[in-house]
C-alpha positions as a printed NumPy array, in Angstrom:
array([[-68.712, -57.199,  -4.006],
       [-72.43 , -57.857,  -4.309],
       [-74.218, -55.459,  -6.623],
       [-76.945, -54.368,  -4.173],
       [-74.722, -52.182,  -1.935],
       [-73.445, -50.392,  -5.05 ],
       [-77.   , -49.849,  -6.343],
       [-78.065, -48.629,  -2.889],
       [-75.173, -46.144,  -2.832],
       [-76.181, -44.837,  -6.272],
       [-79.822, -44.516,  -5.201],
       [-78.769, -42.627,  -2.074],
       [-76.509, -40.339,  -4.13 ],
       [-79.466, -39.475,  -6.396],
       [-81.217, -37.914,  -3.41 ],
       [-78.483, -35.251,  -3.401],
       [-78.898, -34.345,  -7.072],
       [-79.302, -30.695,  -8.015],
       [-82.025, -31.067, -10.655],
       [-84.36 , -28.046, -10.391],
       [-85.058, -27.922, -14.14 ],
       [-85.697, -31.546, -15.091],
       [-86.471, -33.006, -11.659],
       [-84.708, -36.107, -13.049],
       [-82.404, -37.158, -10.24 ],
       [-79.561, -39.545, -11.016],
       [-76.918, -40.986,  -8.74 ],
       [-73.754, -42.913,  -9.531],
       [-71.593, -45.094,  -7.314],
       [-68.123, -46.209,  -8.378],
       [-66.464, -49.262,  -6.877],
       [-62.685, -48.983,  -6.638],
       [-60.353, -51.964,  -6.608],
       [-59.713, -51.514,  -2.872],
       [-63.442, -51.792,  -2.066],
       [-64.114, -48.081,  -1.55 ],
       [-67.228, -46.568,  -3.1  ],
       [-67.233, -43.017,  -4.5  ],
       [-70.566, -41.374,  -5.346],
       [-71.852, -38.469,  -7.374],
       [-75.177, -36.977,  -8.449],
       [-76.269, -34.977, -11.454],
       [-75.74 , -31.226, -11.231],
       [-77.927, -29.113, -13.51 ],
       [-77.341, -25.545, -14.612],
       [-79.674, -22.905, -16.038],
       [-77.433, -23.026, -19.112],
       [-78.402, -26.655, -19.796],
       [-75.242, -27.542, -21.716],
       [-73.171, -26.898, -18.598],
       [-75.004, -29.563, -16.579],
       [-73.025, -32.551, -15.331],
       [-74.204, -36.148, -15.224],
       [-73.859, -38.181, -12.031],
       [-71.269, -40.462, -13.614],
       [-69.081, -37.512, -14.596],
       [-69.296, -36.006, -11.111],
       [-68.291, -39.306,  -9.481],
       [-65.481, -39.901, -11.981],
       [-64.155, -36.37 , -11.44 ],
       [-63.938, -37.096,  -7.706],
       [-62.05 , -40.324,  -8.429],
       [-59.718, -38.571, -10.888],
       [-59.05 , -35.784,  -8.383],
       [-57.705, -38.429,  -6.01 ],
       [-55.543, -39.966,  -8.768],
       [-57.545, -43.193,  -8.813],
       [-58.929, -43.49 , -12.37 ],
       [-57.043, -46.749, -12.906],
       [-58.734, -48.206,  -9.809],
       [-62.309, -48.043, -11.185],
       [-63.798, -51.553, -11.335],
       [-67.57 , -51.087, -11.48 ],
       [-70.151, -48.315, -11.582],
       [-73.822, -48.307, -10.694],
       [-76.188, -45.68 , -12.076],
       [-79.678, -45.177, -10.672],
       [-82.365, -42.626, -11.306],
       [-85.667, -41.533, -12.664],
       [-89.118, -42.313, -11.397],
       [-90.287, -45.102, -13.677],
       [-89.547, -48.817, -13.859],
       [-86.909, -48.484, -16.593],
       [-83.223, -48.434, -15.703],
       [-81.134, -45.335, -16.352],
       [-78.137, -45.886, -18.619],
       [-75.059, -43.685, -19.065],
       [-75.295, -41.193, -21.918],
       [-72.712, -41.231, -24.703],
       [-70.559, -38.59 , -23.018],
       [-70.474, -40.571, -19.777],
       [-69.615, -43.765, -21.633],
       [-66.662, -41.94 , -23.188],
       [-65.537, -40.589, -19.81 ],
       [-65.83 , -44.094, -18.313],
       [-63.742, -45.404, -21.192],
       [-60.918, -43.1  , -20.118],
       [-60.834, -44.864, -16.743],
       [-61.092, -48.294, -18.394],
       [-58.193, -47.673, -20.741],
       [-56.009, -46.12 , -18.044],
       [-56.763, -49.082, -15.776],
       [-56.232, -51.598, -18.566],
       [-59.517, -53.412, -17.968],
       [-63.198, -53.312, -18.872],
       [-65.643, -51.774, -16.406],
       [-68.888, -53.372, -15.243],
       [-71.835, -50.959, -15.576],
       [-74.953, -51.626, -13.475],
       [-78.025, -49.659, -14.592],
       [-80.953, -49.337, -12.209],
       [-84.378, -47.784, -12.069],
       [-84.801, -45.132,  -9.39 ],
       [-86.636, -47.524,  -7.103],
       [-84.095, -50.29 ,  -7.662],
       [-86.689, -52.734,  -9.004],
       [-84.991, -53.169, -12.388],
       [-81.249, -53.722, -12.716],
       [-79.226, -54.415, -15.843],
       [-75.574, -55.473, -16.007],
       [-73.407, -54.442, -18.958],
       [-69.752, -54.311, -19.817],
       [-68.593, -50.843, -20.856],
       [-67.044, -52.304, -24.012],
       [-70.523, -53.476, -25.086],
       [-72.045, -50.052, -24.372],
       [-69.248, -48.25 , -26.233],
       [-67.774, -50.522, -28.895],
       [-64.71 , -49.35 , -30.845],
       [-64.056, -46.636, -28.265],
       [-61.542, -43.85 , -28.768],
       [-59.252, -43.154, -25.849],
       [-55.735, -42.653, -24.525],
       [-54.412, -45.701, -26.398],
       [-55.313, -44.005, -29.678],
       [-53.117, -40.997, -28.924],
       [-49.879, -42.955, -28.501]])
């Protein structure tokens, strides 16, 4: 799949973010191995530590459908400046769960909110020496 439809889906998802405290809207779009795209947006809470990142929301939807092993790529888009948004450490760890369950690395596309800047990374480069399900066996 071309990256632009995935970025566009992430940008659209960001418009649904619940971000009344930071006004920093982030969207994520996950490409599954059958071509489906699952989206999520950040969900803030007055108790800041309970907030959820867009990537976590999208991955929870995928997991709820029993499809963690089917995750192939993810696009993350947000903010208002020219710099791309990248997954936080927690989201990288949650993505690693899907990667290890699926037995393959995940492509991570990071985009600015306006889509003008896009980076492509492999999850293994963003989270080297990751801990996950394979370490518990």
